[in-house]
Amino acid sequence: MINQPNQGAPDIMAEIRQVWQKQWGASGRRWEDDEPRYQYALEMKTDPRYGSQPWEKVEQDLQREWEKRHADKPWNKAAAAVREAWEHITQRQHRG
């Protein structure tokens, strides 16, 4: 289960990267550009304040935190990747 920081993180990130590769690999996008967004989602998903909540309940808080940490990277460019990872991790948690 993913309730503690970094527990299962390498496996989850490998899964997320595989999904990313299938969806975006041939598009010219670079994993290195998107990876911080997915890492952020994983970090926030392991945070007890947010981890058990659905995306709709945490999006505004995640946006505020993103903007504090990454003032040079607009949320509107990060949000889709963060949500994609959030949903993937949620589905993985439900699978057990």
PDB file of N, CA and C in Angstrom:
ATOM      1  N   MET A   1       0.839  -1.185   0.000  1.00  0.00           N
ATOM      2  CA  MET A   1       0.000   0.000   0.000  1.00  0.00           C
ATOM      3  C   MET A   1       0.876   1.237   0.000  1.00  0.00           C
ATOM      4  N   ILE A   2       0.369   2.372  -0.381  1.00  0.00           N
ATOM      5  CA  ILE A   2       1.153   3.580  -0.600  1.00  0.00           C
ATOM      6  C   ILE A   2       0.858   4.628   0.465  1.00  0.00           C
ATOM      7  N   ASN A   3       0.835   4.275   1.694  1.00  0.00           N
ATOM      8  CA  ASN A   3       0.518   5.246   2.718  1.00  0.00           C
ATOM      9  C   ASN A   3       1.747   5.859   3.355  1.00  0.00           C
ATOM     10  N   GLN A   4       2.919   5.302   3.082  1.00  0.00           N
ATOM     11  CA  GLN A   4       4.133   5.845   3.634  1.00  0.00           C
ATOM     12  C   GLN A   4       5.000   6.371   2.503  1.00  0.00           C
ATOM     13  N   PRO A   5       5.683   7.492   2.744  1.00  0.00           N
ATOM     14  CA  PRO A   5       6.501   8.070   1.699  1.00  0.00           C
ATOM     15  C   PRO A   5       7.493   7.068   1.137  1.00  0.00           C
ATOM     16  N   ASN A   6       7.610   7.062  -0.165  1.00  0.00           N
ATOM     17  CA  ASN A   6       8.565   6.256  -0.914  1.00  0.00           C
ATOM     18  C   ASN A   6       8.266   4.765  -0.930  1.00  0.00           C
ATOM     19  N   GLN A   7       7.315   4.289  -0.161  1.00  0.00           N
ATOM     20  CA  GLN A   7       7.000   2.865  -0.186  1.00  0.00           C
ATOM     21  C   GLN A   7       6.334   2.533  -1.516  1.00  0.00           C
ATOM     22  N   GLY A   8       6.985   1.695  -2.287  1.00  0.00           N
ATOM     23  CA  GLY A   8       6.441   1.314  -3.578  1.00  0.00           C
ATOM     24  C   GLY A   8       6.678   2.337  -4.668  1.00  0.00           C
ATOM     25  N   ALA A   9       7.376   3.424  -4.363  1.00  0.00           N
ATOM     26  CA  ALA A   9       7.561   4.504  -5.336  1.00  0.00           C
ATOM     27  C   ALA A   9       8.248   4.052  -6.615  1.00  0.00           C
ATOM     28  N   PRO A  10       9.340   3.280  -6.552  1.00  0.00           N
ATOM     29  CA  PRO A  10       9.973   2.878  -7.817  1.00  0.00           C
ATOM     30  C   PRO A  10       9.034   2.076  -8.719  1.00  0.00           C
ATOM     31  N   ASP A  11       8.262   1.171  -8.144  1.00  0.00           N
ATOM     32  CA  ASP A  11       7.320   0.380  -8.935  1.00  0.00           C
ATOM     33  C   ASP A  11       6.245   1.256  -9.564  1.00  0.00           C
ATOM     34  N   ILE A  12       5.722   2.168  -8.792  1.00  0.00           N
ATOM     35  CA  ILE A  12       4.667   3.045  -9.292  1.00  0.00           C
ATOM     36  C   ILE A  12       5.213   3.937 -10.400  1.00  0.00           C
ATOM     37  N   MET A  13       6.377   4.510 -10.177  1.00  0.00           N
ATOM     38  CA  MET A  13       6.960   5.375 -11.204  1.00  0.00           C
ATOM     39  C   MET A  13       7.274   4.588 -12.466  1.00  0.00           C
ATOM     40  N   ALA A  14       7.682   3.345 -12.335  1.00  0.00           N
ATOM     41  CA  ALA A  14       7.928   2.514 -13.525  1.00  0.00           C
ATOM     42  C   ALA A  14       6.625   2.294 -14.291  1.00  0.00           C
ATOM     43  N   GLU A  15       5.550   2.021 -13.573  1.00  0.00           N
ATOM     44  CA  GLU A  15       4.236   1.856 -14.210  1.00  0.00           C
ATOM     45  C   GLU A  15       3.803   3.133 -14.916  1.00  0.00           C
ATOM     46  N   ILE A  16       3.950   4.249 -14.212  1.00  0.00           N
ATOM     47  CA  ILE A  16       3.534   5.528 -14.773  1.00  0.00           C
ATOM     48  C   ILE A  16       4.363   5.836 -16.022  1.00  0.00           C
ATOM     49  N   ARG A  17       5.645   5.537 -15.968  1.00  0.00           N
ATOM     50  CA  ARG A  17       6.477   5.801 -17.138  1.00  0.00           C
ATOM     51  C   ARG A  17       6.062   4.920 -18.321  1.00  0.00           C
ATOM     52  N   GLN A  18       5.679   3.684 -18.059  1.00  0.00           N
ATOM     53  CA  GLN A  18       5.206   2.811 -19.138  1.00  0.00           C
ATOM     54  C   GLN A  18       3.938   3.374 -19.773  1.00  0.00           C
ATOM     55  N   VAL A  19       3.015   3.827 -18.943  1.00  0.00           N
ATOM     56  CA  VAL A  19       1.780   4.430 -19.452  1.00  0.00           C
ATOM     57  C   VAL A  19       2.119   5.685 -20.257  1.00  0.00           C
ATOM     58  N   TRP A  20       3.019   6.500 -19.718  1.00  0.00           N
ATOM     59  CA  TRP A  20       3.438   7.706 -20.417  1.00  0.00           C
ATOM     60  C   TRP A  20       4.048   7.357 -21.775  1.00  0.00           C
ATOM     61  N   GLN A  21       4.911   6.351 -21.799  1.00  0.00           N
ATOM     62  CA  GLN A  21       5.583   5.948 -23.031  1.00  0.00           C
ATOM     63  C   GLN A  21       4.572   5.552 -24.110  1.00  0.00           C
ATOM     64  N   LYS A  22       3.550   4.790 -23.706  1.00  0.00           N
ATOM     65  CA  LYS A  22       2.518   4.377 -24.664  1.00  0.00           C
ATOM     66  C   LYS A  22       1.738   5.572 -25.192  1.00  0.00           C
ATOM     67  N   GLN A  23       1.440   6.503 -24.308  1.00  0.00           N
ATOM     68  CA  GLN A  23       0.611   7.646 -24.684  1.00  0.00           C
ATOM     69  C   GLN A  23       1.409   8.741 -25.396  1.00  0.00           C
ATOM     70  N   TRP A  24       2.611   9.026 -24.919  1.00  0.00           N
ATOM     71  CA  TRP A  24       3.341  10.195 -25.389  1.00  0.00           C
ATOM     72  C   TRP A  24       4.689   9.895 -26.041  1.00  0.00           C
ATOM     73  N   GLY A  25       5.159   8.675 -25.959  1.00  0.00           N
ATOM     74  CA  GLY A  25       6.508   8.346 -26.403  1.00  0.00           C
ATOM     75  C   GLY A  25       6.832   8.736 -27.832  1.00  0.00           C
ATOM     76  N   ALA A  26       5.888   8.616 -28.718  1.00  0.00           N
ATOM     77  CA  ALA A  26       6.135   8.924 -30.129  1.00  0.00           C
ATOM     78  C   ALA A  26       5.762  10.371 -30.474  1.00  0.00           C
ATOM     79  N   SER A  27       5.382  11.151 -29.496  1.00  0.00           N
ATOM     80  CA  SER A  27       4.874  12.505 -29.763  1.00  0.00           C
ATOM     81  C   SER A  27       5.960  13.572 -29.821  1.00  0.00           C
ATOM     82  N   GLY A  28       7.159  13.215 -29.411  1.00  0.00           N
ATOM     83  CA  GLY A  28       8.217  14.214 -29.342  1.00  0.00           C
ATOM     84  C   GLY A  28       8.382  14.802 -27.955  1.00  0.00           C
ATOM     85  N   ARG A  29       7.444  14.508 -27.071  1.00  0.00           N
ATOM     86  CA  ARG A  29       7.588  14.954 -25.682  1.00  0.00           C
ATOM     87  C   ARG A  29       8.707  14.170 -25.023  1.00  0.00           C
ATOM     88  N   ARG A  30       9.283  14.775 -23.993  1.00  0.00           N
ATOM     89  CA  ARG A  30      10.376  14.116 -23.271  1.00  0.00           C
ATOM     90  C   ARG A  30       9.921  13.741 -21.861  1.00  0.00           C
ATOM     91  N   TRP A  31      10.215  12.512 -21.470  1.00  0.00           N
ATOM     92  CA  TRP A  31       9.902  12.037 -20.123  1.00  0.00           C
ATOM     93  C   TRP A  31      10.523  12.974 -19.085  1.00  0.00           C
ATOM     94  N   GLU A  32      11.713  13.429 -19.322  1.00  0.00           N
ATOM     95  CA  GLU A  32      12.420  14.284 -18.376  1.00  0.00           C
ATOM     96  C   GLU A  32      11.652  15.576 -18.083  1.00  0.00           C
ATOM     97  N   ASP A  33      10.868  16.029 -19.048  1.00  0.00           N
ATOM     98  CA  ASP A  33      10.065  17.231 -18.831  1.00  0.00           C
ATOM     99  C   ASP A  33       8.817  16.949 -18.000  1.00  0.00           C
ATOM    100  N   ASP A  34       8.246  15.786 -18.171  1.00  0.00           N
ATOM    101  CA  ASP A  34       7.013  15.429 -17.459  1.00  0.00           C
ATOM    102  C   ASP A  34       7.264  14.756 -16.108  1.00  0.00           C
ATOM    103  N   GLU A  35       8.392  14.112 -15.962  1.00  0.00           N
ATOM    104  CA  GLU A  35       8.654  13.334 -14.742  1.00  0.00           C
ATOM    105  C   GLU A  35       8.443  14.123 -13.451  1.00  0.00           C
ATOM    106  N   PRO A  36       8.888  15.379 -13.330  1.00  0.00           N
ATOM    107  CA  PRO A  36       8.661  16.106 -12.073  1.00  0.00           C
ATOM    108  C   PRO A  36       7.180  16.244 -11.718  1.00  0.00           C
ATOM    109  N   ARG A  37       6.332  16.312 -12.712  1.00  0.00           N
ATOM    110  CA  ARG A  37       4.889  16.422 -12.461  1.00  0.00           C
ATOM    111  C   ARG A  37       4.351  15.120 -11.874  1.00  0.00           C
ATOM    112  N   TYR A  38       4.817  14.010 -12.415  1.00  0.00           N
ATOM    113  CA  TYR A  38       4.397  12.702 -11.911  1.00  0.00           C
ATOM    114  C   TYR A  38       4.978  12.445 -10.519  1.00  0.00           C
ATOM    115  N   GLN A  39       6.215  12.857 -10.314  1.00  0.00           N
ATOM    116  CA  GLN A  39       6.824  12.719  -8.983  1.00  0.00           C
ATOM    117  C   GLN A  39       6.047  13.525  -7.951  1.00  0.00           C
ATOM    118  N   TYR A  40       5.634  14.713  -8.336  1.00  0.00           N
ATOM    119  CA  TYR A  40       4.852  15.563  -7.437  1.00  0.00           C
ATOM    120  C   TYR A  40       3.543  14.881  -7.056  1.00  0.00           C
ATOM    121  N   ALA A  41       2.875  14.289  -8.033  1.00  0.00           N
ATOM    122  CA  ALA A  41       1.624  13.582  -7.745  1.00  0.00           C
ATOM    123  C   ALA A  41       1.862  12.450  -6.764  1.00  0.00           C
ATOM    124  N   LEU A  42       2.924  11.699  -6.970  1.00  0.00           N
ATOM    125  CA  LEU A  42       3.236  10.597  -6.064  1.00  0.00           C
ATOM    126  C   LEU A  42       3.522  11.118  -4.658  1.00  0.00           C
ATOM    127  N   GLU A  43       4.282  12.186  -4.568  1.00  0.00           N
ATOM    128  CA  GLU A  43       4.581  12.770  -3.265  1.00  0.00           C
ATOM    129  C   GLU A  43       3.308  13.208  -2.552  1.00  0.00           C
ATOM    130  N   MET A  44       2.434  13.890  -3.262  1.00  0.00           N
ATOM    131  CA  MET A  44       1.202  14.377  -2.648  1.00  0.00           C
ATOM    132  C   MET A  44       0.248  13.226  -2.313  1.00  0.00           C
ATOM    133  N   LYS A  45       0.272  12.184  -3.119  1.00  0.00           N
ATOM    134  CA  LYS A  45      -0.589  11.025  -2.868  1.00  0.00           C
ATOM    135  C   LYS A  45      -0.166  10.291  -1.607  1.00  0.00           C
ATOM    136  N   THR A  46       1.106  10.395  -1.231  1.00  0.00           N
ATOM    137  CA  THR A  46       1.575   9.754  -0.004  1.00  0.00           C
ATOM    138  C   THR A  46       1.459  10.676   1.208  1.00  0.00           C
ATOM    139  N   ASP A  47       1.021  11.904   0.995  1.00  0.00           N
ATOM    140  CA  ASP A  47       0.824  12.859   2.080  1.00  0.00           C
ATOM    141  C   ASP A  47      -0.515  12.551   2.749  1.00  0.00           C
ATOM    142  N   PRO A  48      -0.518  12.316   4.057  1.00  0.00           N
ATOM    143  CA  PRO A  48      -1.767  11.962   4.750  1.00  0.00           C
ATOM    144  C   PRO A  48      -2.891  12.996   4.602  1.00  0.00           C
ATOM    145  N   ARG A  49      -2.540  14.235   4.339  1.00  0.00           N
ATOM    146  CA  ARG A  49      -3.572  15.274   4.174  1.00  0.00           C
ATOM    147  C   ARG A  49      -4.373  15.073   2.894  1.00  0.00           C
ATOM    148  N   TYR A  50      -3.769  14.447   1.900  1.00  0.00           N
ATOM    149  CA  TYR A  50      -4.385  14.375   0.585  1.00  0.00           C
ATOM    150  C   TYR A  50      -4.630  12.963   0.067  1.00  0.00           C
ATOM    151  N   GLY A  51      -3.810  12.029   0.470  1.00  0.00           N
ATOM    152  CA  GLY A  51      -3.732  10.722  -0.159  1.00  0.00           C
ATOM    153  C   GLY A  51      -5.031   9.961  -0.336  1.00  0.00           C
ATOM    154  N   SER A  52      -5.937  10.076   0.598  1.00  0.00           N
ATOM    155  CA  SER A  52      -7.176   9.297   0.500  1.00  0.00           C
ATOM    156  C   SER A  52      -8.297  10.070  -0.191  1.00  0.00           C
ATOM    157  N   GLN A  53      -8.022  11.293  -0.593  1.00  0.00           N
ATOM    158  CA  GLN A  53      -9.050  12.150  -1.178  1.00  0.00           C
ATOM    159  C   GLN A  53      -9.117  11.996  -2.695  1.00  0.00           C
ATOM    160  N   PRO A  54     -10.289  12.169  -3.267  1.00  0.00           N
ATOM    161  CA  PRO A  54     -10.390  12.188  -4.725  1.00  0.00           C
ATOM    162  C   PRO A  54      -9.799  13.484  -5.282  1.00  0.00           C
ATOM    163  N   TRP A  55      -9.416  13.430  -6.542  1.00  0.00           N
ATOM    164  CA  TRP A  55      -8.801  14.572  -7.212  1.00  0.00           C
ATOM    165  C   TRP A  55      -9.586  15.862  -7.021  1.00  0.00           C
ATOM    166  N   GLU A  56     -10.894  15.791  -7.177  1.00  0.00           N
ATOM    167  CA  GLU A  56     -11.726  16.988  -7.114  1.00  0.00           C
ATOM    168  C   GLU A  56     -11.604  17.700  -5.767  1.00  0.00           C
ATOM    169  N   LYS A  57     -11.340  16.955  -4.718  1.00  0.00           N
ATOM    170  CA  LYS A  57     -11.237  17.553  -3.379  1.00  0.00           C
ATOM    171  C   LYS A  57      -9.857  18.151  -3.114  1.00  0.00           C
ATOM    172  N   VAL A  58      -8.839  17.698  -3.832  1.00  0.00           N
ATOM    173  CA  VAL A  58      -7.476  18.144  -3.532  1.00  0.00           C
ATOM    174  C   VAL A  58      -6.868  19.047  -4.591  1.00  0.00           C
ATOM    175  N   GLU A  59      -7.493  19.157  -5.722  1.00  0.00           N
ATOM    176  CA  GLU A  59      -6.873  19.882  -6.837  1.00  0.00           C
ATOM    177  C   GLU A  59      -6.447  21.304  -6.453  1.00  0.00           C
ATOM    178  N   GLN A  60      -7.293  22.052  -5.786  1.00  0.00           N
ATOM    179  CA  GLN A  60      -6.936  23.431  -5.437  1.00  0.00           C
ATOM    180  C   GLN A  60      -5.745  23.480  -4.480  1.00  0.00           C
ATOM    181  N   ASP A  61      -5.719  22.577  -3.505  1.00  0.00           N
ATOM    182  CA  ASP A  61      -4.582  22.539  -2.581  1.00  0.00           C
ATOM    183  C   ASP A  61      -3.297  22.149  -3.304  1.00  0.00           C
ATOM    184  N   LEU A  62      -3.404  21.173  -4.205  1.00  0.00           N
ATOM    185  CA  LEU A  62      -2.224  20.759  -4.953  1.00  0.00           C
ATOM    186  C   LEU A  62      -1.736  21.886  -5.855  1.00  0.00           C
ATOM    187  N   GLN A  63      -2.663  22.620  -6.420  1.00  0.00           N
ATOM    188  CA  GLN A  63      -2.287  23.756  -7.261  1.00  0.00           C
ATOM    189  C   GLN A  63      -1.524  24.792  -6.440  1.00  0.00           C
ATOM    190  N   ARG A  64      -2.049  25.139  -5.275  1.00  0.00           N
ATOM    191  CA  ARG A  64      -1.376  26.132  -4.430  1.00  0.00           C
ATOM    192  C   ARG A  64       0.036  25.674  -4.070  1.00  0.00           C
ATOM    193  N   GLU A  65       0.159  24.422  -3.685  1.00  0.00           N
ATOM    194  CA  GLU A  65       1.469  23.898  -3.304  1.00  0.00           C
ATOM    195  C   GLU A  65       2.414  23.865  -4.509  1.00  0.00           C
ATOM    196  N   TRP A  66       1.909  23.443  -5.668  1.00  0.00           N
ATOM    197  CA  TRP A  66       2.726  23.428  -6.888  1.00  0.00           C
ATOM    198  C   TRP A  66       3.253  24.841  -7.179  1.00  0.00           C
ATOM    199  N   GLU A  67       2.361  25.812  -7.102  1.00  0.00           N
ATOM    200  CA  GLU A  67       2.742  27.184  -7.436  1.00  0.00           C
ATOM    201  C   GLU A  67       3.760  27.748  -6.450  1.00  0.00           C
ATOM    202  N   LYS A  68       3.729  27.318  -5.191  1.00  0.00           N
ATOM    203  CA  LYS A  68       4.752  27.722  -4.217  1.00  0.00           C
ATOM    204  C   LYS A  68       6.110  27.131  -4.584  1.00  0.00           C
ATOM    205  N   ARG A  69       6.097  25.879  -4.967  1.00  0.00           N
ATOM    206  CA  ARG A  69       7.346  25.164  -5.245  1.00  0.00           C
ATOM    207  C   ARG A  69       7.911  25.449  -6.637  1.00  0.00           C
ATOM    208  N   HIS A  70       7.029  25.659  -7.589  1.00  0.00           N
ATOM    209  CA  HIS A  70       7.433  25.757  -8.996  1.00  0.00           C
ATOM    210  C   HIS A  70       6.870  27.028  -9.624  1.00  0.00           C
ATOM    211  N   ALA A  71       7.253  28.149  -9.104  1.00  0.00           N
ATOM    212  CA  ALA A  71       6.724  29.416  -9.601  1.00  0.00           C
ATOM    213  C   ALA A  71       7.011  29.622 -11.091  1.00  0.00           C
ATOM    214  N   ASP A  72       8.053  28.985 -11.593  1.00  0.00           N
ATOM    215  CA  ASP A  72       8.432  29.135 -12.995  1.00  0.00           C
ATOM    216  C   ASP A  72       7.745  28.139 -13.919  1.00  0.00           C
ATOM    217  N   LYS A  73       6.926  27.247 -13.344  1.00  0.00           N
ATOM    218  CA  LYS A  73       6.243  26.219 -14.141  1.00  0.00           C
ATOM    219  C   LYS A  73       4.743  26.323 -13.875  1.00  0.00           C
ATOM    220  N   PRO A  74       4.001  26.909 -14.790  1.00  0.00           N
ATOM    221  CA  PRO A  74       2.567  27.161 -14.566  1.00  0.00           C
ATOM    222  C   PRO A  74       1.767  25.872 -14.312  1.00  0.00           C
ATOM    223  N   TRP A  75       0.836  25.986 -13.387  1.00  0.00           N
ATOM    224  CA  TRP A  75      -0.034  24.863 -13.047  1.00  0.00           C
ATOM    225  C   TRP A  75      -0.802  24.374 -14.273  1.00  0.00           C
ATOM    226  N   ASN A  76      -1.240  25.284 -15.120  1.00  0.00           N
ATOM    227  CA  ASN A  76      -2.043  24.859 -16.272  1.00  0.00           C
ATOM    228  C   ASN A  76      -1.255  23.949 -17.207  1.00  0.00           C
ATOM    229  N   LYS A  77       0.059  23.979 -17.145  1.00  0.00           N
ATOM    230  CA  LYS A  77       0.870  23.052 -17.943  1.00  0.00           C
ATOM    231  C   LYS A  77       1.176  21.768 -17.185  1.00  0.00           C
ATOM    232  N   ALA A  78       1.045  21.803 -15.872  1.00  0.00           N
ATOM    233  CA  ALA A  78       1.359  20.640 -15.045  1.00  0.00           C
ATOM    234  C   ALA A  78       0.137  19.830 -14.652  1.00  0.00           C
ATOM    235  N   ALA A  79      -1.008  20.453 -14.562  1.00  0.00           N
ATOM    236  CA  ALA A  79      -2.200  19.853 -13.973  1.00  0.00           C
ATOM    237  C   ALA A  79      -2.601  18.527 -14.612  1.00  0.00           C
ATOM    238  N   ALA A  80      -2.574  18.437 -15.924  1.00  0.00           N
ATOM    239  CA  ALA A  80      -3.023  17.208 -16.585  1.00  0.00           C
ATOM    240  C   ALA A  80      -2.131  16.028 -16.215  1.00  0.00           C
ATOM    241  N   ALA A  81      -0.822  16.240 -16.195  1.00  0.00           N
ATOM    242  CA  ALA A  81       0.096  15.154 -15.836  1.00  0.00           C
ATOM    243  C   ALA A  81      -0.044  14.775 -14.368  1.00  0.00           C
ATOM    244  N   VAL A  82      -0.207  15.775 -13.508  1.00  0.00           N
ATOM    245  CA  VAL A  82      -0.381  15.496 -12.077  1.00  0.00           C
ATOM    246  C   VAL A  82      -1.662  14.687 -11.872  1.00  0.00           C
ATOM    247  N   ARG A  83      -2.724  15.096 -12.531  1.00  0.00           N
ATOM    248  CA  ARG A  83      -3.990  14.364 -12.392  1.00  0.00           C
ATOM    249  C   ARG A  83      -3.878  12.943 -12.946  1.00  0.00           C
ATOM    250  N   GLU A  84      -3.240  12.797 -14.083  1.00  0.00           N
ATOM    251  CA  GLU A  84      -3.070  11.471 -14.676  1.00  0.00           C
ATOM    252  C   GLU A  84      -2.358  10.529 -13.699  1.00  0.00           C
ATOM    253  N   ALA A  85      -1.301  11.016 -13.093  1.00  0.00           N
ATOM    254  CA  ALA A  85      -0.573  10.190 -12.119  1.00  0.00           C
ATOM    255  C   ALA A  85      -1.427   9.942 -10.881  1.00  0.00           C
ATOM    256  N   TRP A  86      -2.139  10.960 -10.430  1.00  0.00           N
ATOM    257  CA  TRP A  86      -3.007  10.827  -9.248  1.00  0.00           C
ATOM    258  C   TRP A  86      -4.032   9.714  -9.463  1.00  0.00           C
ATOM    259  N   GLU A  87      -4.661   9.735 -10.622  1.00  0.00           N
ATOM    260  CA  GLU A  87      -5.676   8.731 -10.934  1.00  0.00           C
ATOM    261  C   GLU A  87      -5.052   7.338 -11.084  1.00  0.00           C
ATOM    262  N   HIS A  88      -3.882   7.263 -11.683  1.00  0.00           N
ATOM    263  CA  HIS A  88      -3.210   5.975 -11.834  1.00  0.00           C
ATOM    264  C   HIS A  88      -2.880   5.380 -10.468  1.00  0.00           C
ATOM    265  N   ILE A  89      -2.354   6.196  -9.583  1.00  0.00           N
ATOM    266  CA  ILE A  89      -2.005   5.722  -8.236  1.00  0.00           C
ATOM    267  C   ILE A  89      -3.262   5.306  -7.481  1.00  0.00           C
ATOM    268  N   THR A  90      -4.340   6.077  -7.631  1.00  0.00           N
ATOM    269  CA  THR A  90      -5.609   5.729  -6.976  1.00  0.00           C
ATOM    270  C   THR A  90      -6.104   4.373  -7.460  1.00  0.00           C
ATOM    271  N   GLN A  91      -6.075   4.156  -8.761  1.00  0.00           N
ATOM    272  CA  GLN A  91      -6.503   2.861  -9.311  1.00  0.00           C
ATOM    273  C   GLN A  91      -5.616   1.730  -8.796  1.00  0.00           C
ATOM    274  N   ARG A  92      -4.339   1.980  -8.710  1.00  0.00           N
ATOM    275  CA  ARG A  92      -3.401   0.957  -8.223  1.00  0.00           C
ATOM    276  C   ARG A  92      -3.712   0.617  -6.757  1.00  0.00           C
ATOM    277  N   GLN A  93      -4.024   1.621  -5.963  1.00  0.00           N
ATOM    278  CA  GLN A  93      -4.358   1.387  -4.553  1.00  0.00           C
ATOM    279  C   GLN A  93      -5.601   0.511  -4.437  1.00  0.00           C
ATOM    280  N   HIS A  94      -6.575   0.753  -5.291  1.00  0.00           N
ATOM    281  CA  HIS A  94      -7.816  -0.015  -5.238  1.00  0.00           C
ATOM    282  C   HIS A  94      -7.624  -1.458  -5.710  1.00  0.00           C
ATOM    283  N   ARG A  95      -6.636  -1.670  -6.574  1.00  0.00           N
ATOM    284  CA  ARG A  95      -6.339  -3.040  -7.011  1.00  0.00           C
ATOM    285  C   ARG A  95      -5.659  -3.842  -5.909  1.00  0.00           C
ATOM    286  N   GLY A  96      -5.022  -3.105  -4.972  1.00  0.00           N
ATOM    287  CA  GLY A  96      -4.362  -3.777  -3.855  1.00  0.00           C
ATOM    288  C   GLY A  96      -3.010  -4.085  -4.189  1.00  0.00           C
TER     289      GLY A  96
END
